[in-house]
Short mmCIF file of C-alpha atoms (C1' of nucleotides) in Angstrom, two decimals:
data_model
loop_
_atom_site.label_atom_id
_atom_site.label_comp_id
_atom_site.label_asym_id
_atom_site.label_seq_id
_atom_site.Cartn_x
_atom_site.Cartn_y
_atom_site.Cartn_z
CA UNK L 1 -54.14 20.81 9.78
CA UNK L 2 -50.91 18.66 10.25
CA UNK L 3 -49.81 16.08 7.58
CA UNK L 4 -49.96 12.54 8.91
CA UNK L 5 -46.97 11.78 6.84
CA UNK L 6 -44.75 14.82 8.02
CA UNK L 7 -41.52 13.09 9.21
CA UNK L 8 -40.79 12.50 12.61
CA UNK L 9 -37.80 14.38 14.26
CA UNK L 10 -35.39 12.65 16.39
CA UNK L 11 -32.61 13.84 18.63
CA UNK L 12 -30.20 11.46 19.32
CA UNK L 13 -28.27 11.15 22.49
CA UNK L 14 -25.44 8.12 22.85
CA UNK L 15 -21.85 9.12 24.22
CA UNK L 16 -20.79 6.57 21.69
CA UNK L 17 -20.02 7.85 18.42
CA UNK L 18 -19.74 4.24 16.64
CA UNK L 19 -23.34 3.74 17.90
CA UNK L 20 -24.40 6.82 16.53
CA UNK L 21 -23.62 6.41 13.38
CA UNK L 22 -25.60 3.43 13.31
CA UNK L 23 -28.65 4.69 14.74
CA UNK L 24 -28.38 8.06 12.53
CA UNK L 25 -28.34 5.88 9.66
CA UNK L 26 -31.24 3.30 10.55
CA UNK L 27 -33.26 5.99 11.15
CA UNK L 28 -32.45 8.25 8.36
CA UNK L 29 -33.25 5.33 5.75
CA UNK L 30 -36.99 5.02 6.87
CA UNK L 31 -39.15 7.83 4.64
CA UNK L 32 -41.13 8.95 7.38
CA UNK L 33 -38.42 10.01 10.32
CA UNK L 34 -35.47 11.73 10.11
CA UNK L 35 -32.71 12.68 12.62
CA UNK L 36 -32.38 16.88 13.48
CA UNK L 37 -29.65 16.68 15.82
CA UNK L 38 -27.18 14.27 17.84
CA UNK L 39 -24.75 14.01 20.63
CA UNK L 40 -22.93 12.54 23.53
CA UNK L 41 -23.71 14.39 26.87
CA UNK L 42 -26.74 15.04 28.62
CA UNK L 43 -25.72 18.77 29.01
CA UNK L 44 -26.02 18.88 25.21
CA UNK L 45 -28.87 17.08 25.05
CA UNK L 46 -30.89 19.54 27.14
CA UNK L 47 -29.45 22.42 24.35
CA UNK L 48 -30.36 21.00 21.65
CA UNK L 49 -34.06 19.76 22.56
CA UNK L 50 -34.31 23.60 23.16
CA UNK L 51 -32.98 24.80 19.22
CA UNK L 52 -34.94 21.67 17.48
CA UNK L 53 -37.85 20.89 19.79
CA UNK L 54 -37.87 17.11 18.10
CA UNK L 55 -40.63 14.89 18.50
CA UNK L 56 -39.20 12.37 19.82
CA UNK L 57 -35.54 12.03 21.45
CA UNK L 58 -33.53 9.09 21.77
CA UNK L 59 -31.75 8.72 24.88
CA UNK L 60 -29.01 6.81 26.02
CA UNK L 61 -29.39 6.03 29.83
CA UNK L 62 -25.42 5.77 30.98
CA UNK L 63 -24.02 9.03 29.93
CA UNK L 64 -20.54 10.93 31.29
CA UNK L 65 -21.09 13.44 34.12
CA UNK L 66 -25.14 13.57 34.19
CA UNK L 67 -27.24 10.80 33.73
CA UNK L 68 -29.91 10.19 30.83
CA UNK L 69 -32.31 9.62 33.34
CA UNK L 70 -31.56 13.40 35.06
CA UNK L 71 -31.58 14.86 31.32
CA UNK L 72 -35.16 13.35 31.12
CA UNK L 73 -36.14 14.98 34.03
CA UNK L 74 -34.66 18.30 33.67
CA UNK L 75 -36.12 19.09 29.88
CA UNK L 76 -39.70 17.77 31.05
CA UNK L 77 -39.53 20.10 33.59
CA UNK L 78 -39.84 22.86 30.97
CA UNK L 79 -41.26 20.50 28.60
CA UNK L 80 -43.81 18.16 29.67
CA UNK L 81 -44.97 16.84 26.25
CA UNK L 82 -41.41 15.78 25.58
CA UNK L 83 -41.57 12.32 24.26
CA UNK L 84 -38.45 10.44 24.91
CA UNK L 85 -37.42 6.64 23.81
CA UNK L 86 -34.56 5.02 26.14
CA UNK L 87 -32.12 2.81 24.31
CA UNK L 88 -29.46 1.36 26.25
CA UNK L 89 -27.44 -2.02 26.62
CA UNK L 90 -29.70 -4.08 29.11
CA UNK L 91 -28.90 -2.93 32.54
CA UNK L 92 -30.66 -3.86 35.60
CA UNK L 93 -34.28 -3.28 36.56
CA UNK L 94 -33.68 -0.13 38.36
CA UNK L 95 -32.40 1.76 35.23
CA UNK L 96 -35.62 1.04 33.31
CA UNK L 97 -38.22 1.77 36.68
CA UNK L 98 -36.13 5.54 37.12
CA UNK L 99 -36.45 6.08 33.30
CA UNK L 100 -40.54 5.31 32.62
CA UNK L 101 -40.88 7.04 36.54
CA UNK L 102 -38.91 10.14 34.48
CA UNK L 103 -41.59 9.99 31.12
CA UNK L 104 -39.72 7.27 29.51
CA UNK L 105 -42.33 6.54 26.84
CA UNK L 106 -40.57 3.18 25.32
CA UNK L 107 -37.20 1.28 26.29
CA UNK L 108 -35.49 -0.71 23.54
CA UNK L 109 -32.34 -2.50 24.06
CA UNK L 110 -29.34 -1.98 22.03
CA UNK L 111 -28.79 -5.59 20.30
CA UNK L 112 -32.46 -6.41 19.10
CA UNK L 113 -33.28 -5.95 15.39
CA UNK L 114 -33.29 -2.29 13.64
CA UNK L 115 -37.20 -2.73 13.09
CA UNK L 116 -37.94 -2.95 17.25
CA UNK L 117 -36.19 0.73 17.66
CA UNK L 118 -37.89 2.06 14.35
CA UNK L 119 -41.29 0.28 15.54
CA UNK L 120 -40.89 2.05 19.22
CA UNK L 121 -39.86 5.15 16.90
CA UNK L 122 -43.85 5.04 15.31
CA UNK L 123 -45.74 3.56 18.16
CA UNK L 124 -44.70 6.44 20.59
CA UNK L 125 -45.38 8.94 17.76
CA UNK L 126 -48.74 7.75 17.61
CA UNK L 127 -49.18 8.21 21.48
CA UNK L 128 -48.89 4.84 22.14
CA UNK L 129 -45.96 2.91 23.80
CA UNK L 130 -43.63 0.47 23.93
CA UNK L 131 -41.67 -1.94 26.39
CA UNK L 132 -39.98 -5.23 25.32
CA UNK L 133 -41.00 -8.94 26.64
CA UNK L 134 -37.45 -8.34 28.81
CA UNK L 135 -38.04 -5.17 30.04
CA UNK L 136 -41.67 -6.49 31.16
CA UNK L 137 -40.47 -9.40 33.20
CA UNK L 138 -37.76 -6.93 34.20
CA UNK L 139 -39.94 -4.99 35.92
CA UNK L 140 -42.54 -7.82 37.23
CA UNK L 141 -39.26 -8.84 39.00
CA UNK L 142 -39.20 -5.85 41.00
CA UNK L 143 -40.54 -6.71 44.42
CA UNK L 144 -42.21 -4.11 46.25
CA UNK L 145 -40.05 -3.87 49.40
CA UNK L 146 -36.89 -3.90 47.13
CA UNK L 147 -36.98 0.10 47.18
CA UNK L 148 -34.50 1.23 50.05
CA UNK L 149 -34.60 4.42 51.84
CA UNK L 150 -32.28 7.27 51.09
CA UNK L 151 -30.31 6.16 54.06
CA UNK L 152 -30.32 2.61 53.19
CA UNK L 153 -29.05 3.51 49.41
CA UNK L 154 -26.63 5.86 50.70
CA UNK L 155 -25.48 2.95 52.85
CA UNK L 156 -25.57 0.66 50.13
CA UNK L 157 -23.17 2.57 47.72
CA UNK L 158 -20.30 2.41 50.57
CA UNK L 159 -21.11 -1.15 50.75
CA UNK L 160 -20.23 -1.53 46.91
CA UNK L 161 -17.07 0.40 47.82
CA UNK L 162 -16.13 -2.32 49.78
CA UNK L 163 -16.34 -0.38 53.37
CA UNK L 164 -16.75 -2.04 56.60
CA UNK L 165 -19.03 -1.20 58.65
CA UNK L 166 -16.88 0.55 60.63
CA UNK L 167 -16.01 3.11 57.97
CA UNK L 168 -19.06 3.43 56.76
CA UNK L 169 -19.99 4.27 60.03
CA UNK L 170 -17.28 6.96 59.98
CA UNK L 171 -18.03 8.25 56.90
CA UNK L 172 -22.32 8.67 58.26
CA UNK L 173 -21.60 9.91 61.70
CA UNK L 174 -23.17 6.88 63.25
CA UNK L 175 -22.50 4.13 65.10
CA UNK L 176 -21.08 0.50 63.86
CA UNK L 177 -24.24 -1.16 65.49
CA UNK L 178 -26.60 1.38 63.38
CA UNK L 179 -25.05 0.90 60.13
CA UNK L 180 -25.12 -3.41 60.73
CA UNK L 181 -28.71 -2.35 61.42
CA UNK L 182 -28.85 -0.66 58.12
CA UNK L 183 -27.31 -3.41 56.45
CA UNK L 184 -29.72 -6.11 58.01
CA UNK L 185 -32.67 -4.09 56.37
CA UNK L 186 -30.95 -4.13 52.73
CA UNK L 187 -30.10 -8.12 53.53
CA UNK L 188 -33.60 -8.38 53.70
CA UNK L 189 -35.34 -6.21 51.19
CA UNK L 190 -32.80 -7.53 48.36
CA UNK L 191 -33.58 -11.23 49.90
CA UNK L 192 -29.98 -11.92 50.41
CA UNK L 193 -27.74 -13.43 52.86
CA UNK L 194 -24.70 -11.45 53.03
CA UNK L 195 -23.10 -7.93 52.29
CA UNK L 196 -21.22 -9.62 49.17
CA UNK L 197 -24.22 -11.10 47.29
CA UNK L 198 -25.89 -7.49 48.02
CA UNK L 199 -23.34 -6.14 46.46
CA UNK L 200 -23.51 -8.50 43.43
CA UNK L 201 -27.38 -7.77 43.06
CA UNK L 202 -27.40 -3.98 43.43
CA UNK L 203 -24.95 -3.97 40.73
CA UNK L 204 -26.82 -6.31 38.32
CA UNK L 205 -29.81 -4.52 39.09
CA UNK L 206 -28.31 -1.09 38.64
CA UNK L 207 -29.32 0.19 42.24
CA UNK L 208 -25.26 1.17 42.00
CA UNK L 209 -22.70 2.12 39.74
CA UNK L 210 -19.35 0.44 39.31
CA UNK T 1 2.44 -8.03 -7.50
CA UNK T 2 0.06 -6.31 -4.98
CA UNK T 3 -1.93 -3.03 -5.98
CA UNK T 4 -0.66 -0.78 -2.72
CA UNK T 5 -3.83 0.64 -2.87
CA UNK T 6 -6.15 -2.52 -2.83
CA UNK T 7 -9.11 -1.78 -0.26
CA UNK T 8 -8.88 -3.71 2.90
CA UNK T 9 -10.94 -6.55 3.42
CA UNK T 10 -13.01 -6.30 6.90
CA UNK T 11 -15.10 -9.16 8.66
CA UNK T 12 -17.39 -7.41 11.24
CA UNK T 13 -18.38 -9.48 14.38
CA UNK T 14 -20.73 -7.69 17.08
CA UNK T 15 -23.74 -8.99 18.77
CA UNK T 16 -25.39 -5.57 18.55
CA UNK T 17 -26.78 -4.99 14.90
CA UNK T 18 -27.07 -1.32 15.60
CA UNK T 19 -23.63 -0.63 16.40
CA UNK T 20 -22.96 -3.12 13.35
CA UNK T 21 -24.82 -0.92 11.07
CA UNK T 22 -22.50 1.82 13.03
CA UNK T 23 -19.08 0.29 11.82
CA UNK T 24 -20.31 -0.76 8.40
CA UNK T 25 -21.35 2.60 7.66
CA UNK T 26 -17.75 4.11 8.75
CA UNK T 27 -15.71 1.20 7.13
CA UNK T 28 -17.68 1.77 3.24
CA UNK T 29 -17.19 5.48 3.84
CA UNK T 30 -13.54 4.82 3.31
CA UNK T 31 -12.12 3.88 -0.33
CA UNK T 32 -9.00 1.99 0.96
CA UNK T 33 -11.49 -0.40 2.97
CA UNK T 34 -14.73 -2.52 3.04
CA UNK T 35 -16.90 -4.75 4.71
CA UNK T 36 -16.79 -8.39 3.56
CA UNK T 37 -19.43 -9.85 5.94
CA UNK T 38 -21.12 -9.57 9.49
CA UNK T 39 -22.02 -11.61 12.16
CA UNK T 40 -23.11 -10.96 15.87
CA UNK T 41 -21.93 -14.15 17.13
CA UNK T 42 -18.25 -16.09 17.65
CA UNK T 43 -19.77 -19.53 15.39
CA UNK T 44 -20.58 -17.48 12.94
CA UNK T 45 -17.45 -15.70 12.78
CA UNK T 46 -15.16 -18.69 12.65
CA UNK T 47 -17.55 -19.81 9.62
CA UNK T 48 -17.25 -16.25 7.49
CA UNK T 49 -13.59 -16.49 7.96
CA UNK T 50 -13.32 -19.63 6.46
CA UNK T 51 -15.86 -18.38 3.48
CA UNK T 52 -13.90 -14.96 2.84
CA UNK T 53 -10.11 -14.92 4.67
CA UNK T 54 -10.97 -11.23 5.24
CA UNK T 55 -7.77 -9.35 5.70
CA UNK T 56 -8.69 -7.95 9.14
CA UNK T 57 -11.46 -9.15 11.81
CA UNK T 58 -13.06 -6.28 13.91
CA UNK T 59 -13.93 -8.24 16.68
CA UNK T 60 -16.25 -7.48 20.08
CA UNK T 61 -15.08 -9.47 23.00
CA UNK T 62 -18.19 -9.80 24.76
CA UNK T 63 -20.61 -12.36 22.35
CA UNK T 64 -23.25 -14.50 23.70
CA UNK T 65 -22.20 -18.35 24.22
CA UNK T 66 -18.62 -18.19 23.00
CA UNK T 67 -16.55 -15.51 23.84
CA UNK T 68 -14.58 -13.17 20.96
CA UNK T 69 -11.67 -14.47 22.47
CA UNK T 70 -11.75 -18.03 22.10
CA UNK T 71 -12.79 -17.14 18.33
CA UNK T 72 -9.62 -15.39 17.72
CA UNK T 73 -7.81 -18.51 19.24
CA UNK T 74 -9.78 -21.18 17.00
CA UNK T 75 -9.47 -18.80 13.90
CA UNK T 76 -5.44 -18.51 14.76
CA UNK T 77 -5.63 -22.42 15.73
CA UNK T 78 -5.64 -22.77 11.66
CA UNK T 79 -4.57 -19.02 9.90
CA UNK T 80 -1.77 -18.12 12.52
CA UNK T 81 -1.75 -14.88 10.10
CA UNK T 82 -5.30 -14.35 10.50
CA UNK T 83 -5.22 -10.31 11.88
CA UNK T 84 -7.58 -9.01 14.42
CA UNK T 85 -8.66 -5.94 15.95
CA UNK T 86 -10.62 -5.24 19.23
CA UNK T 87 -13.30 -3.19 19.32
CA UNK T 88 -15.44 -3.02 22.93
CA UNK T 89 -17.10 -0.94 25.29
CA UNK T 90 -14.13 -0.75 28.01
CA UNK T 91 -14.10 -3.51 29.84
CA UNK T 92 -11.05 -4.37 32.53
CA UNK T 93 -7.63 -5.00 31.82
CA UNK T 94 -8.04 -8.64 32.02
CA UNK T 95 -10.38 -8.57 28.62
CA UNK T 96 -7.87 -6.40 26.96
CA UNK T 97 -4.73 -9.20 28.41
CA UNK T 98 -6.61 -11.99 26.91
CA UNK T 99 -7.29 -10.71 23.85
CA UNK T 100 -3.47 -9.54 23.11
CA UNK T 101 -2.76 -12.57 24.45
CA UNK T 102 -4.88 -14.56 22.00
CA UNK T 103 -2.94 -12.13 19.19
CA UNK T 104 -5.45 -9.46 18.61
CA UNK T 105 -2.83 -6.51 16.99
CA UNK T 106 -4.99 -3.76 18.12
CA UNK T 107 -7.61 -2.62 20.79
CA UNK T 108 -10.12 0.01 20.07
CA UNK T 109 -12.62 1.47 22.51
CA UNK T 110 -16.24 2.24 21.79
CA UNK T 111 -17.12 5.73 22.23
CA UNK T 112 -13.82 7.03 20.25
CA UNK T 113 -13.69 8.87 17.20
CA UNK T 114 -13.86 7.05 14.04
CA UNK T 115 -10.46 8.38 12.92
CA UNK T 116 -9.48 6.00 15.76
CA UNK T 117 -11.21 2.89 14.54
CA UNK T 118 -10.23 3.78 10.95
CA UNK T 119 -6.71 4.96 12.09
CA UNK T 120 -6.51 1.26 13.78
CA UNK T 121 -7.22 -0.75 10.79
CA UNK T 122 -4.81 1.25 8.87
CA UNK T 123 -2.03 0.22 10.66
CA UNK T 124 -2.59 -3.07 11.52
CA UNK T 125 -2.98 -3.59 7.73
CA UNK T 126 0.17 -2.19 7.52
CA UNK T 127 1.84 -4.66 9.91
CA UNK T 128 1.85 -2.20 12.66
CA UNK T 129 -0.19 -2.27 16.17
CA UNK T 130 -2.56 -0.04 17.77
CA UNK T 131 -3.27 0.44 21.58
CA UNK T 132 -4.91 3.65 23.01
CA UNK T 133 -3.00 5.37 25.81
CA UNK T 134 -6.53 4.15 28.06
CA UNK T 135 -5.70 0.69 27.14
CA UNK T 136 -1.83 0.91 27.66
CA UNK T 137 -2.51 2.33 31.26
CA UNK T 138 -4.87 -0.42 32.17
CA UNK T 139 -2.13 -3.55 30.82
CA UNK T 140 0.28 -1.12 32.86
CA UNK T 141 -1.68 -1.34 35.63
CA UNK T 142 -1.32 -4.84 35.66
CA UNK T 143 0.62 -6.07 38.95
CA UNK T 144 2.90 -9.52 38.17
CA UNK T 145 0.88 -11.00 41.23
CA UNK T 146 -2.48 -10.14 39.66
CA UNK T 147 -2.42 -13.23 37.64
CA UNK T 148 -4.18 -15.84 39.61
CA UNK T 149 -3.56 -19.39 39.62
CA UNK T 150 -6.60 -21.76 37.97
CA UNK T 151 -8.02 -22.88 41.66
CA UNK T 152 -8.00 -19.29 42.93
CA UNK T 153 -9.90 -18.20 40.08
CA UNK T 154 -12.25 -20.90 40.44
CA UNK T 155 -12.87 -19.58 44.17
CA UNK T 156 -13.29 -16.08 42.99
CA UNK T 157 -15.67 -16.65 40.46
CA UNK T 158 -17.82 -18.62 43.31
CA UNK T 159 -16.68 -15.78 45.45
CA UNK T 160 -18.53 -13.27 42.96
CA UNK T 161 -21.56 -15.59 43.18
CA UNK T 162 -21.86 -14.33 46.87
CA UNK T 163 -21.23 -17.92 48.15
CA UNK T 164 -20.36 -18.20 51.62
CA UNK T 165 -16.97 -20.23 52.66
CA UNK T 166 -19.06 -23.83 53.23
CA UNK T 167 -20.68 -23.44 50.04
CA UNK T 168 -17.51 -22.85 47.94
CA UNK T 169 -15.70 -25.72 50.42
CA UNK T 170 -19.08 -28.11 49.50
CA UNK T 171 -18.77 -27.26 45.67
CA UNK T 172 -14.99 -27.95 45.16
CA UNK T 173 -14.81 -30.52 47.95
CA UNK T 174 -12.19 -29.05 50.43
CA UNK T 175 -12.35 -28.12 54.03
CA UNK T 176 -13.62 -24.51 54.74
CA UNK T 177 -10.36 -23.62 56.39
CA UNK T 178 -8.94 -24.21 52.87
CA UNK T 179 -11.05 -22.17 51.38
CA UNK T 180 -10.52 -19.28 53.92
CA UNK T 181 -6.44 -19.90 52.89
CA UNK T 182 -7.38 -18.99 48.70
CA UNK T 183 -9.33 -16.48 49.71
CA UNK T 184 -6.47 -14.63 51.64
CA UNK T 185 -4.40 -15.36 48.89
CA UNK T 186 -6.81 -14.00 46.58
CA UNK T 187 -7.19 -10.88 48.57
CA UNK T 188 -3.26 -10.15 48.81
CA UNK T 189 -3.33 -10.77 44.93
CA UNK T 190 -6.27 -8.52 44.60
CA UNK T 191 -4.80 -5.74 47.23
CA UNK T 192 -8.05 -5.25 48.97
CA UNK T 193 -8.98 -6.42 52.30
CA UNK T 194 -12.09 -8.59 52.58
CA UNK T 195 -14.14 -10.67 50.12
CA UNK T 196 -16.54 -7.68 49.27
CA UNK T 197 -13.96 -5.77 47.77
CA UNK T 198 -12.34 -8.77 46.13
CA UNK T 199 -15.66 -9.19 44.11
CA UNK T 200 -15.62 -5.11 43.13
CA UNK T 201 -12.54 -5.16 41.65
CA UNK T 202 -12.49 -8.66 39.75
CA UNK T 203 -15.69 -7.17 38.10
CA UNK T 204 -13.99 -3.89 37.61
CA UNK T 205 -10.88 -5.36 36.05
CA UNK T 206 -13.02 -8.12 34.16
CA UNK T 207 -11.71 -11.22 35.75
CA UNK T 208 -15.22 -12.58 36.31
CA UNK T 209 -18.39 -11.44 34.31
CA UNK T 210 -21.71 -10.64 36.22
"C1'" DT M 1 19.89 -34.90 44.37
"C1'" DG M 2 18.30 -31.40 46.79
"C1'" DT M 3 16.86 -27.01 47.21
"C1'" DG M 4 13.58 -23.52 46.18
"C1'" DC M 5 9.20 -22.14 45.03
"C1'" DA M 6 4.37 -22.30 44.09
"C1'" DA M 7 0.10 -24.46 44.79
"C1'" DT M 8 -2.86 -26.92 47.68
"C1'" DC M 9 -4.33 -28.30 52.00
"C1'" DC M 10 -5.63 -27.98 57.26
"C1'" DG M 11 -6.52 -26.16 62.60
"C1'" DA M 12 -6.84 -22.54 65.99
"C1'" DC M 13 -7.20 -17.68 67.36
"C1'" DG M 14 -9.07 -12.59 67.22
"C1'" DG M 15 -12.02 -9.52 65.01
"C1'" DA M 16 -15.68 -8.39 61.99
"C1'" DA M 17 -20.31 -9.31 60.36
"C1'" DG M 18 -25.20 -10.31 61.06
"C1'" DT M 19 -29.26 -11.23 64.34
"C1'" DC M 20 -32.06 -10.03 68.08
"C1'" DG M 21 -34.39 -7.04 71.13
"C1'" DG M 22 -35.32 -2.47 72.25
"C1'" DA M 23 -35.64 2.83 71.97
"C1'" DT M 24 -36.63 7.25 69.68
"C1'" DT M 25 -38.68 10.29 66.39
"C1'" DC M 26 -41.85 11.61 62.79
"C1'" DG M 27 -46.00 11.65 60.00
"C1'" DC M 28 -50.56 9.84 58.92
"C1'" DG M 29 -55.23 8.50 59.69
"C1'" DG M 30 -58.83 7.10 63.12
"C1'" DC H 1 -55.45 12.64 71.14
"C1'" DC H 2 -53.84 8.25 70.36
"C1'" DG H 3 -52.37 4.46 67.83
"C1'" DC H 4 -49.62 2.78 64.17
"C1'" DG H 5 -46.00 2.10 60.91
"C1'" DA H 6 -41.69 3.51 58.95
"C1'" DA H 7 -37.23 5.24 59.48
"C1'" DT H 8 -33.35 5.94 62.28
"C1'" DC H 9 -30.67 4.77 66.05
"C1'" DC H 10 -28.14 1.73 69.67
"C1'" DG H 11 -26.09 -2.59 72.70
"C1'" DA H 12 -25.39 -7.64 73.48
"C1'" DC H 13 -25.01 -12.19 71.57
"C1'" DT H 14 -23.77 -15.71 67.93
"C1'" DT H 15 -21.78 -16.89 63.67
"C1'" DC H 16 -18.72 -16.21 60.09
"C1'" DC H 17 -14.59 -14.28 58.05
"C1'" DG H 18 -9.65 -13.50 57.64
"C1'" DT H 19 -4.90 -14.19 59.65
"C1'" DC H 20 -1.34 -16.99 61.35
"C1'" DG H 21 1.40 -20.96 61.64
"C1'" DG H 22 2.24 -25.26 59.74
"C1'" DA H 23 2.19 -29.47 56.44
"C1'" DT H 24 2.19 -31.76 51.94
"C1'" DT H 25 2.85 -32.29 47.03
"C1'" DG H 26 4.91 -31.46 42.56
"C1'" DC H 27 7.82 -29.10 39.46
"C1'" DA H 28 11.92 -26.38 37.92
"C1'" DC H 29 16.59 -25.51 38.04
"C1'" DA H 30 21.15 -25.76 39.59
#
DNA sequence: TGTGCAATCCGACGGAAGTCGGATTCGCGG
DNA sequence: CCGCGAATCCGACTTCCGTCGGATTGCACA
């Protein structure tokens, strides 16, 4: 049978090299886990969980080109007893619902103490798993009409261009009057008044990008 | 006289102790350098300068409560030779203004090599300065009319809020027409058209935070 | 002194945004 | 089959936003 003490194997993911450094070394101090492999993309993530098969990886959510989240998705595909632990500066809700909807087993926020990611490390190891006091209420917070349809998030994401509705409208193939219609619905399911404080939401909440 | 080869003296401030263990690691890796002390927050730092006059502070910009900027401008209140380096995830060019401003001699981007971070602390030890071409493009960038005066600022920061006209006129006490009058002027500033994309940008470039 | 410039303030007009009511399609369960 | 809700679409009405023109203050500089 297995050891109960064998170390645990991590693959680290973080596009910042500072960062990984850090975690490589946190992790690499504790006797009974060990890092295999790191790196910065998502495309190299999905490699190297195919050469080391780790037990656990450690994935960064914001990532250039393809997302964490996507990176989750595709190696489960192949993969489903993949365990992964997200670690990411505290973004909005939305980031954390995609990543425990993807497998996420545990979400730990960069800038809490090294013993929450190494605890988060053991728990999901064990089978269990782990979400912070702030990622809980995160979540509570989520109401359930605040998920949009693909047409109202596609409209959305102009709006946090900064289009009119007139251009959006251009830019859908619709009319002005449908896409104020579309707007009215995201006024309402992000309990807001006006296109600007949507904006300001869907960005704190991470249902957009930049 | 001075040993040429003394190590450099480094006081670490970052709210996140994982990417502290990150830099602490890189700076002992090095003979010519060395980690004095570490905080994660701007009090803190102003007190460890005063305990160990560390030749260089490695400073993050965004700290809970007070910001890395105003520390650099207390610590320099009192040891106008004090030296500081920058070292964020990339923010705007108004961050990255400020802090040369305030006299940081260097600006260093997370998710860079650690030649660069090392590379940085060489020089400004040396006397020199240190700006990545990223950060040079984004103080190019820079219009003369971006700078705003204190009341515009006020109204975009109420602006990014999603306040309406009559709320920002109730708050500061002026007629809504007046209101409408910063906000165009804030808009030409800006080079955008309405309010929405006023708010993109000024979080883009960092002039207001959340 | 006075002239120029920037900041702050206000009122009135045209256009954009948001609300309301209504129509169509599609899928799902009775 | 029919009803029902959700998503998508549209037009007319009201409110708000942004522009324009204009006025005042204070400060810098000749």
């Amino acid at each position: 049978m297995e050891n109960a003490a064998k170390t645990i194997q991590v693959l680290v993911v973080d596009d910042h090299p500072i960062v990984r450094v850090g975690i490589v070394a946190i992790i690499n101090a504790r006797p009974d886990m060990a890092v295999v492999a790191q790196c910065g993309t998502a495309e190299e993530a999905i490699d190297l969980f195919e050469q080391h098969h780790p037990d656990i990886t450690l994935m960064d959510l914001r990532l250039p080109k393809m997302s964490g989240v996507d990176a989750i998705r595709t190696i489960r595909m192949r993969h489903p007893k993949a365990c992964f632990v997200v670690l990411t500066t505290y973004e909005g809700d939305e980031d954390i619902y995609q990543a425990i909807e993807a497998g996420a087993r545990a979400y730990v926020i960069k800038g809490m103490p090294h013993e929450t990611l190494v605890d988060a490390l053991r728990r999901v190891h064990a089978g269990g798993r782990f979400l912070p006091p702030m990622v809980s209420r995160a979540l509570a917070s989520r109401t359930p009409d605040s998920d949009l349809s693909a047409r109202e998030r596609e409209v959305l994401s102009l709006l946090a261009r900064g289009e009119t509705n007139k251009e959006i409208a251009g830019h859908l193939g619709i009319t002005e009057a449908t896409v104020k219609c579309h707007v009215s619905v995201i006024l309402m399911r992000l309990q807001v008044a006006d296109r600007t404080q949507a904006v300001v939401t869907a960005l704190q909440r991470g249902l957009v990008h930049l």
